């Protein structure tokens, strides 16, 4: 007679740094699972069959989620083996698990349709993925696994250029390197990582983690050339003369601005500039690092996505009183639930249904922002959000620093490439992510507009597969 399995409904929480401590520090907020806690959470997984599991279908890179979780339980008496087996399953689809385990919106993807959610809390997939990657790094298990993988790679004798060392480019590079292609990444900034380095703060994603993941790609044979601005230092046409294929993963690094009087006052930042100074250039460690950022006592952040939360929570750590101003209501906030929760815990205020119409200054410096009050209609727009209209009433918020976080555009140097089809500022691709230029593929924010890290990585993985098929035909055609 089969033993009836006990269902554990409650999720095993991960420890976090208390809010009163973390607002004084850029140290990581979530402290992650221990092996014992990870196994306890893994035991809750119902182990849905691979072809059925909704979590796999919800993952843009299609990790075998029940597969890696099962290894933690199966080898619970041998932690090192449990983690090595789990990492091997993850790496088959995702080369950056320590990153995705921290910044993926799992609640909207793999966890969204988790079967456990029908009877209790959904499995904490992201934190389990993060645990596997962190434990493997700390114990050297990832190096051991790499040592086994690299000698088995069969070189194809063909090369691929990747434009951009962000999530899409890094993922495509890793997948292509594992398939045996010579891969070179061209990165405009002085460090690789893209938004992982310049956009996401240390307290959410420590830069040492990103550097470690990039280092593994280098050990797979990926070359990274920094300070190379494609469109200036080298053109796509020139890359096609040297490489067999090109992948554009240049992201969306051009910030959107607000067309309102006073926008040029001192003290107004785009979130892009503010976060780049804080993260990539480590302004929070000034004067140890020589790129300061001036943050006033009253900060207003305009927008309510993940970037807005990152900017607001960073400003809070500089000692400011921070208010997030959003033209819609709480139900339309696009930031992760976890990030909004953390922001509120840290004392950040939220003002809804207000839209900026003028920036007010004195002696060339920002002093306040004038907002029009908005109201929501029953009618919804193409994204499913309720339409909003102005009421003709106004409110003013004091501010000596304003951070604008209302989205970004793709790289203009890239989209101006002759022969490259572009619509609404985004590169047009076919079902295989090939652009209008034969042999040139694209993915991530360059084709989507500003989106999530994991969606960009999904594009990178899909593009790598398409490039492999394209180059295989090219290789066989020349045989």
Tab-separated table of C-alpha atoms in Angstrom:
chain	number	residue	atom	x	y	z
A	1	UNK	CA	0.000	0.000	0.000
A	2	UNK	CA	1.411	3.378	-1.049
A	3	UNK	CA	2.264	5.787	1.737
A	4	UNK	CA	0.247	8.979	1.465
A	5	UNK	CA	2.539	11.976	1.095
A	6	UNK	CA	2.199	14.805	3.580
A	7	UNK	CA	1.621	18.159	1.873
A	8	UNK	CA	3.577	21.021	3.453
A	9	UNK	CA	1.531	24.120	2.656
A	10	UNK	CA	3.707	26.880	4.097
A	11	UNK	CA	6.727	28.157	2.207
A	12	UNK	CA	10.066	28.104	4.024
A	13	UNK	CA	11.053	31.801	4.303
A	14	UNK	CA	14.549	33.077	3.576
A	15	UNK	CA	16.233	35.240	6.233
A	16	UNK	CA	16.503	38.981	5.496
A	17	UNK	CA	18.464	41.880	6.927
A	18	UNK	CA	16.169	44.015	9.138
A	19	UNK	CA	14.926	47.202	7.458
A	20	UNK	CA	16.452	49.500	10.097
A	21	UNK	CA	19.898	48.028	9.366
A	22	UNK	CA	19.696	47.773	5.591
A	23	UNK	CA	18.807	51.433	4.949
A	24	UNK	CA	22.281	52.275	6.264
A	25	UNK	CA	24.040	49.808	3.998
A	26	UNK	CA	24.252	48.577	0.413
A	27	UNK	CA	24.739	44.996	1.649
A	28	UNK	CA	22.434	42.345	0.192
A	29	UNK	CA	18.967	42.347	1.780
A	30	UNK	CA	17.979	38.711	1.262
A	31	UNK	CA	20.403	36.347	2.994
A	32	UNK	CA	19.399	33.164	1.152
A	33	UNK	CA	18.794	29.585	2.250
A	34	UNK	CA	21.111	27.283	4.149
A	35	UNK	CA	21.312	23.721	2.807
A	36	UNK	CA	18.930	22.542	5.511
A	37	UNK	CA	16.344	25.215	4.699
A	38	UNK	CA	16.721	24.587	0.949
A	39	UNK	CA	16.048	20.867	1.387
A	40	UNK	CA	13.030	21.653	3.550
A	41	UNK	CA	11.590	23.890	0.817
A	42	UNK	CA	12.542	21.402	-1.931
A	43	UNK	CA	10.593	18.663	-0.132
A	44	UNK	CA	7.400	20.661	-0.727
A	45	UNK	CA	7.702	20.306	-4.520
A	46	UNK	CA	5.097	17.902	-5.946
A	47	UNK	CA	7.508	16.828	-8.723
A	48	UNK	CA	5.178	17.365	-11.668
A	49	UNK	CA	6.246	15.352	-14.763
A	50	UNK	CA	8.615	17.203	-17.134
A	51	UNK	CA	6.138	17.363	-20.035
A	52	UNK	CA	3.400	18.726	-17.790
A	53	UNK	CA	5.112	20.948	-15.223
A	54	UNK	CA	3.605	24.472	-15.480
A	55	UNK	CA	6.729	25.943	-13.863
A	56	UNK	CA	8.900	24.817	-16.787
A	57	UNK	CA	6.441	26.258	-19.279
A	58	UNK	CA	6.495	29.558	-17.398
A	59	UNK	CA	10.311	29.813	-17.437
A	60	UNK	CA	11.627	31.777	-20.448
A	61	UNK	CA	14.778	29.593	-20.550
A	62	UNK	CA	12.853	26.375	-19.763
A	63	UNK	CA	14.905	25.074	-16.834
A	64	UNK	CA	13.887	21.585	-15.684
A	65	UNK	CA	12.716	22.987	-12.353
A	66	UNK	CA	11.350	19.780	-10.762
A	67	UNK	CA	14.524	18.074	-11.996
A	68	UNK	CA	16.963	20.355	-10.192
A	69	UNK	CA	14.801	20.540	-7.056
A	70	UNK	CA	14.594	16.738	-6.852
A	71	UNK	CA	18.395	16.475	-6.670
A	72	UNK	CA	18.442	18.446	-3.414
A	73	UNK	CA	16.075	15.934	-1.829
A	74	UNK	CA	17.548	12.821	-3.470
A	75	UNK	CA	21.083	13.527	-2.236
A	76	UNK	CA	20.193	15.317	0.984
A	77	UNK	CA	22.786	13.272	2.891
A	78	UNK	CA	25.543	14.501	0.556
A	79	UNK	CA	25.162	18.294	0.148
A	80	UNK	CA	28.044	18.696	-2.314
A	81	UNK	CA	26.697	16.025	-4.637
A	82	UNK	CA	23.134	17.344	-4.294
A	83	UNK	CA	24.237	20.800	-5.391
A	84	UNK	CA	26.492	19.555	-8.184
A	85	UNK	CA	23.685	17.434	-9.654
A	86	UNK	CA	21.206	20.312	-9.321
A	87	UNK	CA	23.610	22.808	-10.908
A	88	UNK	CA	24.221	20.461	-13.823
A	89	UNK	CA	20.473	20.421	-14.519
A	90	UNK	CA	20.228	24.235	-14.279
A	91	UNK	CA	23.297	24.890	-16.428
A	92	UNK	CA	21.760	22.909	-19.283
A	93	UNK	CA	19.458	25.918	-19.797
A	94	UNK	CA	20.798	28.817	-17.733
A	95	UNK	CA	24.417	29.913	-17.385
A	96	UNK	CA	23.628	32.700	-14.882
A	97	UNK	CA	21.597	31.079	-12.069
A	98	UNK	CA	23.008	33.178	-9.206
A	99	UNK	CA	21.732	36.221	-11.082
A	100	UNK	CA	18.329	34.935	-12.178
A	101	UNK	CA	17.728	33.450	-8.735
A	102	UNK	CA	17.939	37.007	-7.388
A	103	UNK	CA	16.323	39.246	-9.989
A	104	UNK	CA	13.822	37.163	-11.990
A	105	UNK	CA	10.138	37.985	-11.444
A	106	UNK	CA	9.455	34.351	-10.565
A	107	UNK	CA	6.006	35.226	-9.249
A	108	UNK	CA	4.950	36.152	-12.810
A	109	UNK	CA	6.734	33.289	-14.560
A	110	UNK	CA	7.825	29.903	-13.187
A	111	UNK	CA	5.995	30.242	-9.870
A	112	UNK	CA	2.829	31.769	-11.301
A	113	UNK	CA	1.160	28.465	-12.187
A	114	UNK	CA	2.907	26.270	-9.602
A	115	UNK	CA	0.524	23.412	-8.755
A	116	UNK	CA	1.351	23.722	-5.048
A	117	UNK	CA	-0.346	27.105	-5.189
A	118	UNK	CA	-3.717	25.339	-5.395
A	119	UNK	CA	-3.399	24.056	-1.839
A	120	UNK	CA	-0.811	26.319	-0.213
A	121	UNK	CA	2.184	28.572	-0.904
A	122	UNK	CA	3.919	28.193	-4.248
A	123	UNK	CA	7.406	26.673	-4.269
A	124	UNK	CA	10.139	29.276	-3.747
A	125	UNK	CA	11.843	28.374	-7.035
A	126	UNK	CA	13.983	31.497	-7.364
A	127	UNK	CA	15.510	31.215	-3.907
A	128	UNK	CA	16.255	27.492	-4.480
A	129	UNK	CA	17.992	28.327	-7.763
A	130	UNK	CA	19.984	31.048	-6.028
A	131	UNK	CA	20.951	28.651	-3.223
A	132	UNK	CA	22.312	26.068	-5.675
A	133	UNK	CA	24.407	28.676	-7.497
A	134	UNK	CA	25.708	30.306	-4.297
A	135	UNK	CA	26.609	27.038	-2.564
A	136	UNK	CA	28.349	25.782	-5.723
A	137	UNK	CA	30.394	28.981	-5.985
A	138	UNK	CA	31.363	29.021	-2.308
A	139	UNK	CA	32.435	25.366	-2.346
A	140	UNK	CA	34.150	25.437	-5.750
A	141	UNK	CA	31.645	22.943	-7.172
A	142	UNK	CA	30.946	25.166	-10.187
A	143	UNK	CA	34.666	25.148	-11.066
A	144	UNK	CA	34.693	21.379	-10.750
A	145	UNK	CA	31.719	21.076	-13.103
A	146	UNK	CA	33.297	23.490	-15.594
A	147	UNK	CA	36.490	21.423	-15.532
A	148	UNK	CA	34.409	18.446	-16.646
A	149	UNK	CA	32.413	20.336	-19.311
A	150	UNK	CA	35.091	22.349	-21.147
A	151	UNK	CA	37.207	19.426	-22.487
A	152	UNK	CA	34.081	17.876	-24.023
A	153	UNK	CA	33.308	20.923	-26.189
A	154	UNK	CA	33.887	20.200	-29.891
A	155	UNK	CA	35.067	23.275	-31.758
A	156	UNK	CA	33.077	24.201	-34.883
A	157	UNK	CA	35.674	26.450	-36.515
A	158	UNK	CA	33.184	29.305	-36.854
A	159	UNK	CA	32.920	32.573	-34.949
A	160	UNK	CA	30.126	34.785	-33.637
A	161	UNK	CA	30.232	38.430	-32.538
A	162	UNK	CA	27.910	39.476	-29.727
A	163	UNK	CA	27.007	43.151	-29.319
A	164	UNK	CA	26.390	43.925	-25.660
A	165	UNK	CA	27.457	42.088	-22.505
A	166	UNK	CA	24.063	42.294	-20.822
A	167	UNK	CA	21.719	39.388	-20.014
A	168	UNK	CA	20.809	38.586	-23.635
A	169	UNK	CA	24.397	38.816	-24.921
A	170	UNK	CA	25.926	36.871	-22.030
A	171	UNK	CA	23.350	34.100	-22.370
A	172	UNK	CA	23.795	33.798	-26.129
A	173	UNK	CA	27.576	33.790	-25.659
A	174	UNK	CA	27.467	31.013	-23.068
A	175	UNK	CA	25.165	28.803	-25.130
A	176	UNK	CA	27.216	29.291	-28.315
A	177	UNK	CA	30.489	28.636	-26.478
A	178	UNK	CA	29.104	25.347	-25.147
A	179	UNK	CA	28.199	24.433	-28.740
A	180	UNK	CA	31.811	24.974	-29.824
A	181	UNK	CA	31.753	28.401	-31.474
A	182	UNK	CA	34.414	31.069	-30.980
A	183	UNK	CA	32.532	33.920	-29.339
A	184	UNK	CA	33.594	37.532	-28.850
A	185	UNK	CA	31.451	40.066	-27.002
A	186	UNK	CA	31.740	43.790	-27.801
A	187	UNK	CA	30.726	45.869	-24.763
A	188	UNK	CA	30.459	49.684	-24.793
A	189	UNK	CA	31.117	50.194	-21.079
A	190	UNK	CA	34.332	49.508	-19.188
A	191	UNK	CA	32.855	46.468	-17.438
A	192	UNK	CA	30.737	43.594	-18.732
A	193	UNK	CA	27.306	42.826	-17.320
A	194	UNK	CA	25.038	45.486	-18.814
A	195	UNK	CA	22.045	46.260	-16.619
A	196	UNK	CA	23.251	43.624	-14.138
A	197	UNK	CA	26.222	45.882	-13.380
A	198	UNK	CA	24.940	49.418	-13.942
A	199	UNK	CA	21.224	49.107	-13.230
A	200	UNK	CA	20.543	46.704	-10.365
A	201	UNK	CA	21.843	47.836	-6.958
A	202	UNK	CA	24.303	45.937	-4.801
A	203	UNK	CA	21.647	45.216	-2.168
A	204	UNK	CA	19.665	43.210	-4.735
A	205	UNK	CA	22.486	41.791	-6.839
A	206	UNK	CA	26.060	42.008	-5.494
A	207	UNK	CA	28.496	42.853	-8.281
A	208	UNK	CA	30.864	40.100	-7.120
A	209	UNK	CA	28.131	37.622	-8.118
A	210	UNK	CA	27.886	39.058	-11.638
A	211	UNK	CA	31.674	39.080	-11.994
A	212	UNK	CA	31.824	35.443	-10.909
A	213	UNK	CA	29.189	34.399	-13.464
A	214	UNK	CA	30.986	36.295	-16.238
A	215	UNK	CA	34.263	34.664	-15.218
A	216	UNK	CA	32.693	31.243	-15.857
A	217	UNK	CA	31.761	32.318	-19.377
A	218	UNK	CA	35.373	33.327	-19.970
A	219	UNK	CA	36.453	29.845	-18.864
A	220	UNK	CA	34.100	28.454	-21.506
A	221	UNK	CA	36.196	30.411	-24.022
A	222	UNK	CA	34.128	33.599	-24.407
A	223	UNK	CA	36.221	36.701	-25.152
A	224	UNK	CA	34.958	40.084	-23.925
A	225	UNK	CA	36.156	43.377	-25.408
A	226	UNK	CA	35.110	46.347	-23.259
A	227	UNK	CA	35.106	50.032	-24.305
A	228	UNK	CA	33.978	49.014	-27.794
A	229	UNK	CA	31.005	51.064	-28.993
A	230	UNK	CA	29.501	49.273	-31.980
A	231	UNK	CA	28.466	51.964	-34.433
A	232	UNK	CA	31.557	54.018	-33.513
A	233	UNK	CA	34.546	51.787	-32.687
A	234	UNK	CA	33.396	49.155	-35.166
A	235	UNK	CA	30.308	48.769	-37.374
A	236	UNK	CA	28.033	45.783	-37.891
A	237	UNK	CA	29.166	45.651	-41.523
A	238	UNK	CA	32.771	45.317	-40.350
A	239	UNK	CA	31.820	42.600	-37.851
A	240	UNK	CA	30.174	40.591	-40.644
A	241	UNK	CA	33.458	40.663	-42.566
A	242	UNK	CA	35.275	39.056	-39.608
A	243	UNK	CA	32.607	36.797	-38.066
A	244	UNK	CA	30.202	34.181	-39.421
A	245	UNK	CA	27.222	35.620	-37.528
A	246	UNK	CA	26.341	38.546	-35.262
A	247	UNK	CA	23.932	38.788	-32.336
A	248	UNK	CA	22.651	42.191	-31.184
A	249	UNK	CA	21.934	42.247	-27.457
A	250	UNK	CA	22.565	45.943	-26.911
A	251	UNK	CA	19.616	46.458	-24.583
A	252	UNK	CA	17.668	49.647	-24.006
A	253	UNK	CA	20.116	52.116	-22.541
A	254	UNK	CA	18.715	55.441	-23.731
A	255	UNK	CA	16.433	56.899	-21.024
A	256	UNK	CA	13.038	58.435	-21.728
A	257	UNK	CA	12.582	62.017	-20.533
A	258	UNK	CA	9.566	64.078	-19.529
A	259	UNK	CA	8.649	66.945	-21.809
A	260	UNK	CA	7.807	69.511	-19.144
A	261	UNK	CA	9.065	72.979	-18.176
A	262	UNK	CA	12.105	72.928	-15.885
A	263	UNK	CA	13.372	69.529	-16.994
A	264	UNK	CA	16.926	70.924	-17.291
A	265	UNK	CA	17.171	72.107	-13.682
A	266	UNK	CA	20.124	70.848	-11.645
A	267	UNK	CA	19.234	67.988	-9.335
A	268	UNK	CA	17.153	66.087	-11.899
A	269	UNK	CA	18.585	62.698	-12.889
A	270	UNK	CA	17.427	59.949	-15.157
A	271	UNK	CA	17.377	56.648	-13.284
A	272	UNK	CA	19.899	55.423	-15.836
A	273	UNK	CA	22.501	58.030	-14.843
A	274	UNK	CA	21.733	57.817	-11.126
A	275	UNK	CA	21.969	54.021	-10.940
A	276	UNK	CA	25.046	53.862	-13.181
A	277	UNK	CA	26.861	56.259	-10.838
A	278	UNK	CA	25.706	54.332	-7.771
A	279	UNK	CA	26.305	50.801	-9.070
A	280	UNK	CA	28.935	50.646	-11.792
A	281	UNK	CA	30.919	53.602	-10.471
A	282	UNK	CA	30.249	52.860	-6.767
A	283	UNK	CA	29.243	56.391	-5.780
A	284	UNK	CA	28.031	55.048	-2.430
A	285	UNK	CA	31.702	54.426	-1.534
A	286	UNK	CA	32.861	57.997	-2.338
A	287	UNK	CA	35.616	59.176	-1.808
A	288	UNK	CA	37.132	55.688	-2.017
A	289	UNK	CA	35.708	55.713	-5.568
A	290	UNK	CA	35.883	59.046	-7.377
A	291	UNK	CA	32.435	59.336	-8.981
A	292	UNK	CA	30.155	61.067	-6.450
A	293	UNK	CA	26.399	61.458	-6.722
A	294	UNK	CA	24.562	64.285	-4.967
A	295	UNK	CA	21.396	63.169	-3.199
A	296	UNK	CA	19.297	65.755	-1.390
A	297	UNK	CA	17.155	65.427	1.718
A	298	UNK	CA	13.869	65.094	-0.194
A	299	UNK	CA	13.877	62.827	-3.241
A	300	UNK	CA	10.994	62.258	-5.642
A	301	UNK	CA	11.197	59.255	-7.965
A	302	UNK	CA	8.831	59.364	-10.941
A	303	UNK	CA	7.711	55.908	-12.101
A	304	UNK	CA	6.795	52.612	-10.447
A	305	UNK	CA	8.724	49.855	-12.203
A	306	UNK	CA	11.665	47.857	-10.866
A	307	UNK	CA	14.057	50.607	-11.960
A	308	UNK	CA	12.079	53.164	-9.945
A	309	UNK	CA	12.225	50.898	-6.874
A	310	UNK	CA	15.976	50.433	-7.318
A	311	UNK	CA	16.507	54.193	-7.580
A	312	UNK	CA	14.239	54.960	-4.622
A	313	UNK	CA	15.784	52.327	-2.363
A	314	UNK	CA	19.284	53.500	-3.331
A	315	UNK	CA	18.412	57.129	-2.528
A	316	UNK	CA	17.010	55.987	0.815
A	317	UNK	CA	20.396	54.499	1.652
A	318	UNK	CA	21.934	57.947	1.144
A	319	UNK	CA	19.736	59.156	4.005
A	320	UNK	CA	17.008	60.853	1.969
A	321	UNK	CA	13.261	61.003	2.524
A	322	UNK	CA	11.953	59.330	-0.636
A	323	UNK	CA	8.576	59.507	-2.364
A	324	UNK	CA	7.615	57.452	-5.411
A	325	UNK	CA	5.144	59.347	-7.622
A	326	UNK	CA	3.081	57.342	-10.114
A	327	UNK	CA	0.421	58.525	-12.524
A	328	UNK	CA	-1.643	55.349	-12.146
A	329	UNK	CA	-2.954	53.377	-9.172
A	330	UNK	CA	-1.363	50.671	-6.961
A	331	UNK	CA	-2.836	47.852	-9.075
A	332	UNK	CA	-0.827	49.011	-12.116
A	333	UNK	CA	2.589	49.137	-10.429
A	334	UNK	CA	4.863	47.029	-12.626
A	335	UNK	CA	7.628	46.475	-10.060
A	336	UNK	CA	7.961	43.103	-8.371
A	337	UNK	CA	5.792	42.578	-5.297
A	338	UNK	CA	8.926	41.800	-3.262
A	339	UNK	CA	10.577	45.083	-4.266
A	340	UNK	CA	7.493	47.151	-3.409
A	341	UNK	CA	7.269	45.352	-0.060
A	342	UNK	CA	10.931	46.068	0.695
A	343	UNK	CA	10.540	49.719	-0.344
A	344	UNK	CA	7.626	50.190	2.050
A	345	UNK	CA	9.534	48.442	4.845
A	346	UNK	CA	12.377	50.902	4.273
A	347	UNK	CA	10.112	53.902	4.768
A	348	UNK	CA	9.586	54.943	1.150
A	349	UNK	CA	6.284	56.762	0.552
A	350	UNK	CA	3.998	56.202	-2.451
A	351	UNK	CA	1.798	58.838	-4.110
A	352	UNK	CA	-0.609	57.524	-6.759
A	353	UNK	CA	-2.633	59.162	-9.519
A	354	UNK	CA	-0.337	62.160	-9.968
A	355	UNK	CA	1.375	63.107	-13.231
A	356	UNK	CA	4.316	65.593	-13.421
A	357	UNK	CA	3.591	68.741	-15.414
A	358	UNK	CA	6.339	71.152	-14.270
A	359	UNK	CA	9.652	71.139	-12.424
A	360	UNK	CA	9.987	74.161	-10.170
A	361	UNK	CA	13.386	75.611	-9.357
A	362	UNK	CA	15.340	78.384	-7.709
A	363	UNK	CA	18.770	79.619	-8.845
A	364	UNK	CA	18.872	76.828	-11.408
A	365	UNK	CA	18.221	74.033	-8.869
A	366	UNK	CA	15.162	71.822	-8.453
A	367	UNK	CA	12.965	72.772	-5.487
A	368	UNK	CA	9.645	71.053	-6.167
A	369	UNK	CA	7.569	69.151	-8.720
A	370	UNK	CA	4.084	70.204	-9.762
A	371	UNK	CA	1.753	67.288	-10.504
A	372	UNK	CA	-1.717	67.086	-12.004
A	373	UNK	CA	-4.059	64.759	-10.145
A	374	UNK	CA	-5.323	61.929	-12.345
A	375	UNK	CA	-8.322	59.646	-12.226
A	376	UNK	CA	-8.839	56.166	-13.674
A	377	UNK	CA	-11.599	55.278	-16.133
A	378	UNK	CA	-13.339	51.927	-16.513
A	379	UNK	CA	-11.991	51.663	-20.074
A	380	UNK	CA	-8.685	49.779	-20.467
A	381	UNK	CA	-5.765	50.308	-22.853
A	382	UNK	CA	-3.957	47.760	-25.047
A	383	UNK	CA	-1.891	46.567	-22.042
A	384	UNK	CA	-4.986	45.926	-19.936
A	385	UNK	CA	-4.408	48.933	-17.694
A	386	UNK	CA	-7.203	51.342	-16.886
A	387	UNK	CA	-7.008	54.541	-18.895
A	388	UNK	CA	-6.345	57.712	-16.918
A	389	UNK	CA	-7.283	61.346	-17.465
A	390	UNK	CA	-6.316	64.592	-15.798
A	391	UNK	CA	-8.667	66.212	-13.303
A	392	UNK	CA	-7.467	69.798	-13.613
A	393	UNK	CA	-6.423	69.757	-9.955
A	394	UNK	CA	-2.775	70.085	-8.955
A	395	UNK	CA	-0.469	69.186	-6.086
A	396	UNK	CA	3.161	70.139	-5.424
A	397	UNK	CA	5.799	67.934	-3.797
A	398	UNK	CA	9.001	69.430	-2.418
A	399	UNK	CA	12.175	67.905	-3.850
A	400	UNK	CA	15.844	68.798	-3.995
A	401	UNK	CA	16.531	65.679	-6.063
A	402	UNK	CA	14.289	64.143	-8.731
A	403	UNK	CA	14.908	60.787	-10.429
A	404	UNK	CA	12.990	60.000	-13.620
A	405	UNK	CA	12.349	56.277	-14.116
A	406	UNK	CA	9.780	56.011	-16.900
A	407	UNK	CA	11.552	53.608	-19.254
A	408	UNK	CA	14.300	53.480	-21.858
A	409	UNK	CA	14.814	53.243	-25.630
A	410	UNK	CA	17.140	50.863	-27.542
A	411	UNK	CA	20.646	52.013	-28.556
A	412	UNK	CA	20.308	54.558	-31.386
A	413	UNK	CA	23.749	53.842	-32.859
A	414	UNK	CA	22.706	50.240	-33.500
A	415	UNK	CA	19.220	50.905	-34.845
A	416	UNK	CA	20.629	53.392	-37.377
A	417	UNK	CA	22.630	50.609	-39.094
A	418	UNK	CA	21.994	50.660	-42.896
A	419	UNK	CA	19.686	47.820	-43.963
A	420	UNK	CA	18.512	47.065	-40.422
A	421	UNK	CA	14.705	47.176	-40.246
A	422	UNK	CA	13.414	49.048	-37.216
A	423	UNK	CA	9.873	49.839	-36.084
A	424	UNK	CA	9.004	52.187	-33.185
A	425	UNK	CA	12.667	52.214	-32.193
A	426	UNK	CA	12.907	48.419	-31.905
A	427	UNK	CA	14.786	46.040	-34.158
A	428	UNK	CA	12.460	43.855	-36.231
A	429	UNK	CA	13.200	40.099	-36.209
A	430	UNK	CA	11.577	36.987	-37.652
A	431	UNK	CA	10.471	33.873	-35.747
A	432	UNK	CA	14.133	32.811	-35.476
A	433	UNK	CA	15.225	36.237	-34.169
A	434	UNK	CA	17.061	37.017	-37.421
A	435	UNK	CA	16.983	40.665	-38.464
A	436	UNK	CA	16.549	42.051	-41.981
A	437	UNK	CA	20.322	41.594	-42.443
A	438	UNK	CA	21.220	37.933	-43.179
A	439	UNK	CA	23.393	36.444	-40.433
A	440	UNK	CA	22.514	39.181	-37.947
A	441	UNK	CA	20.242	38.181	-35.059
A	442	UNK	CA	18.854	40.230	-32.169
A	443	UNK	CA	17.119	39.776	-28.835
A	444	UNK	CA	16.339	41.272	-25.445
A	445	UNK	CA	15.381	44.897	-24.954
A	446	UNK	CA	16.701	45.791	-28.428
A	447	UNK	CA	13.653	44.019	-29.912
A	448	UNK	CA	11.206	44.264	-26.984
A	449	UNK	CA	11.811	47.639	-25.429
A	450	UNK	CA	12.577	47.658	-21.708
A	451	UNK	CA	11.682	44.237	-20.253
A	452	UNK	CA	12.981	41.743	-17.668
A	453	UNK	CA	16.402	40.147	-17.340
A	454	UNK	CA	15.012	36.637	-17.807
A	455	UNK	CA	13.076	37.518	-20.975
A	456	UNK	CA	16.308	38.885	-22.441
A	457	UNK	CA	18.070	35.681	-21.417
A	458	UNK	CA	15.307	33.634	-23.040
A	459	UNK	CA	15.930	35.537	-26.274
A	460	UNK	CA	19.671	34.951	-25.922
A	461	UNK	CA	19.140	31.208	-25.598
A	462	UNK	CA	16.676	31.093	-28.503
A	463	UNK	CA	19.017	33.153	-30.669
A	464	UNK	CA	21.950	30.851	-29.879
A	465	UNK	CA	19.919	27.879	-31.104
A	466	UNK	CA	18.914	29.756	-34.270
A	467	UNK	CA	22.508	30.877	-34.911
A	468	UNK	CA	23.689	27.287	-34.443
A	469	UNK	CA	21.179	26.075	-37.058
A	470	UNK	CA	22.121	28.916	-39.418
A	471	UNK	CA	25.862	28.250	-39.107
A	472	UNK	CA	25.397	24.490	-39.395
A	473	UNK	CA	23.704	24.999	-42.781
A	474	UNK	CA	26.435	27.463	-43.750
A	475	UNK	CA	29.130	24.984	-42.711
A	476	UNK	CA	27.547	22.054	-44.493
A	477	UNK	CA	26.932	24.176	-47.578
A	478	UNK	CA	30.655	24.928	-47.779
A	479	UNK	CA	31.645	21.295	-47.202
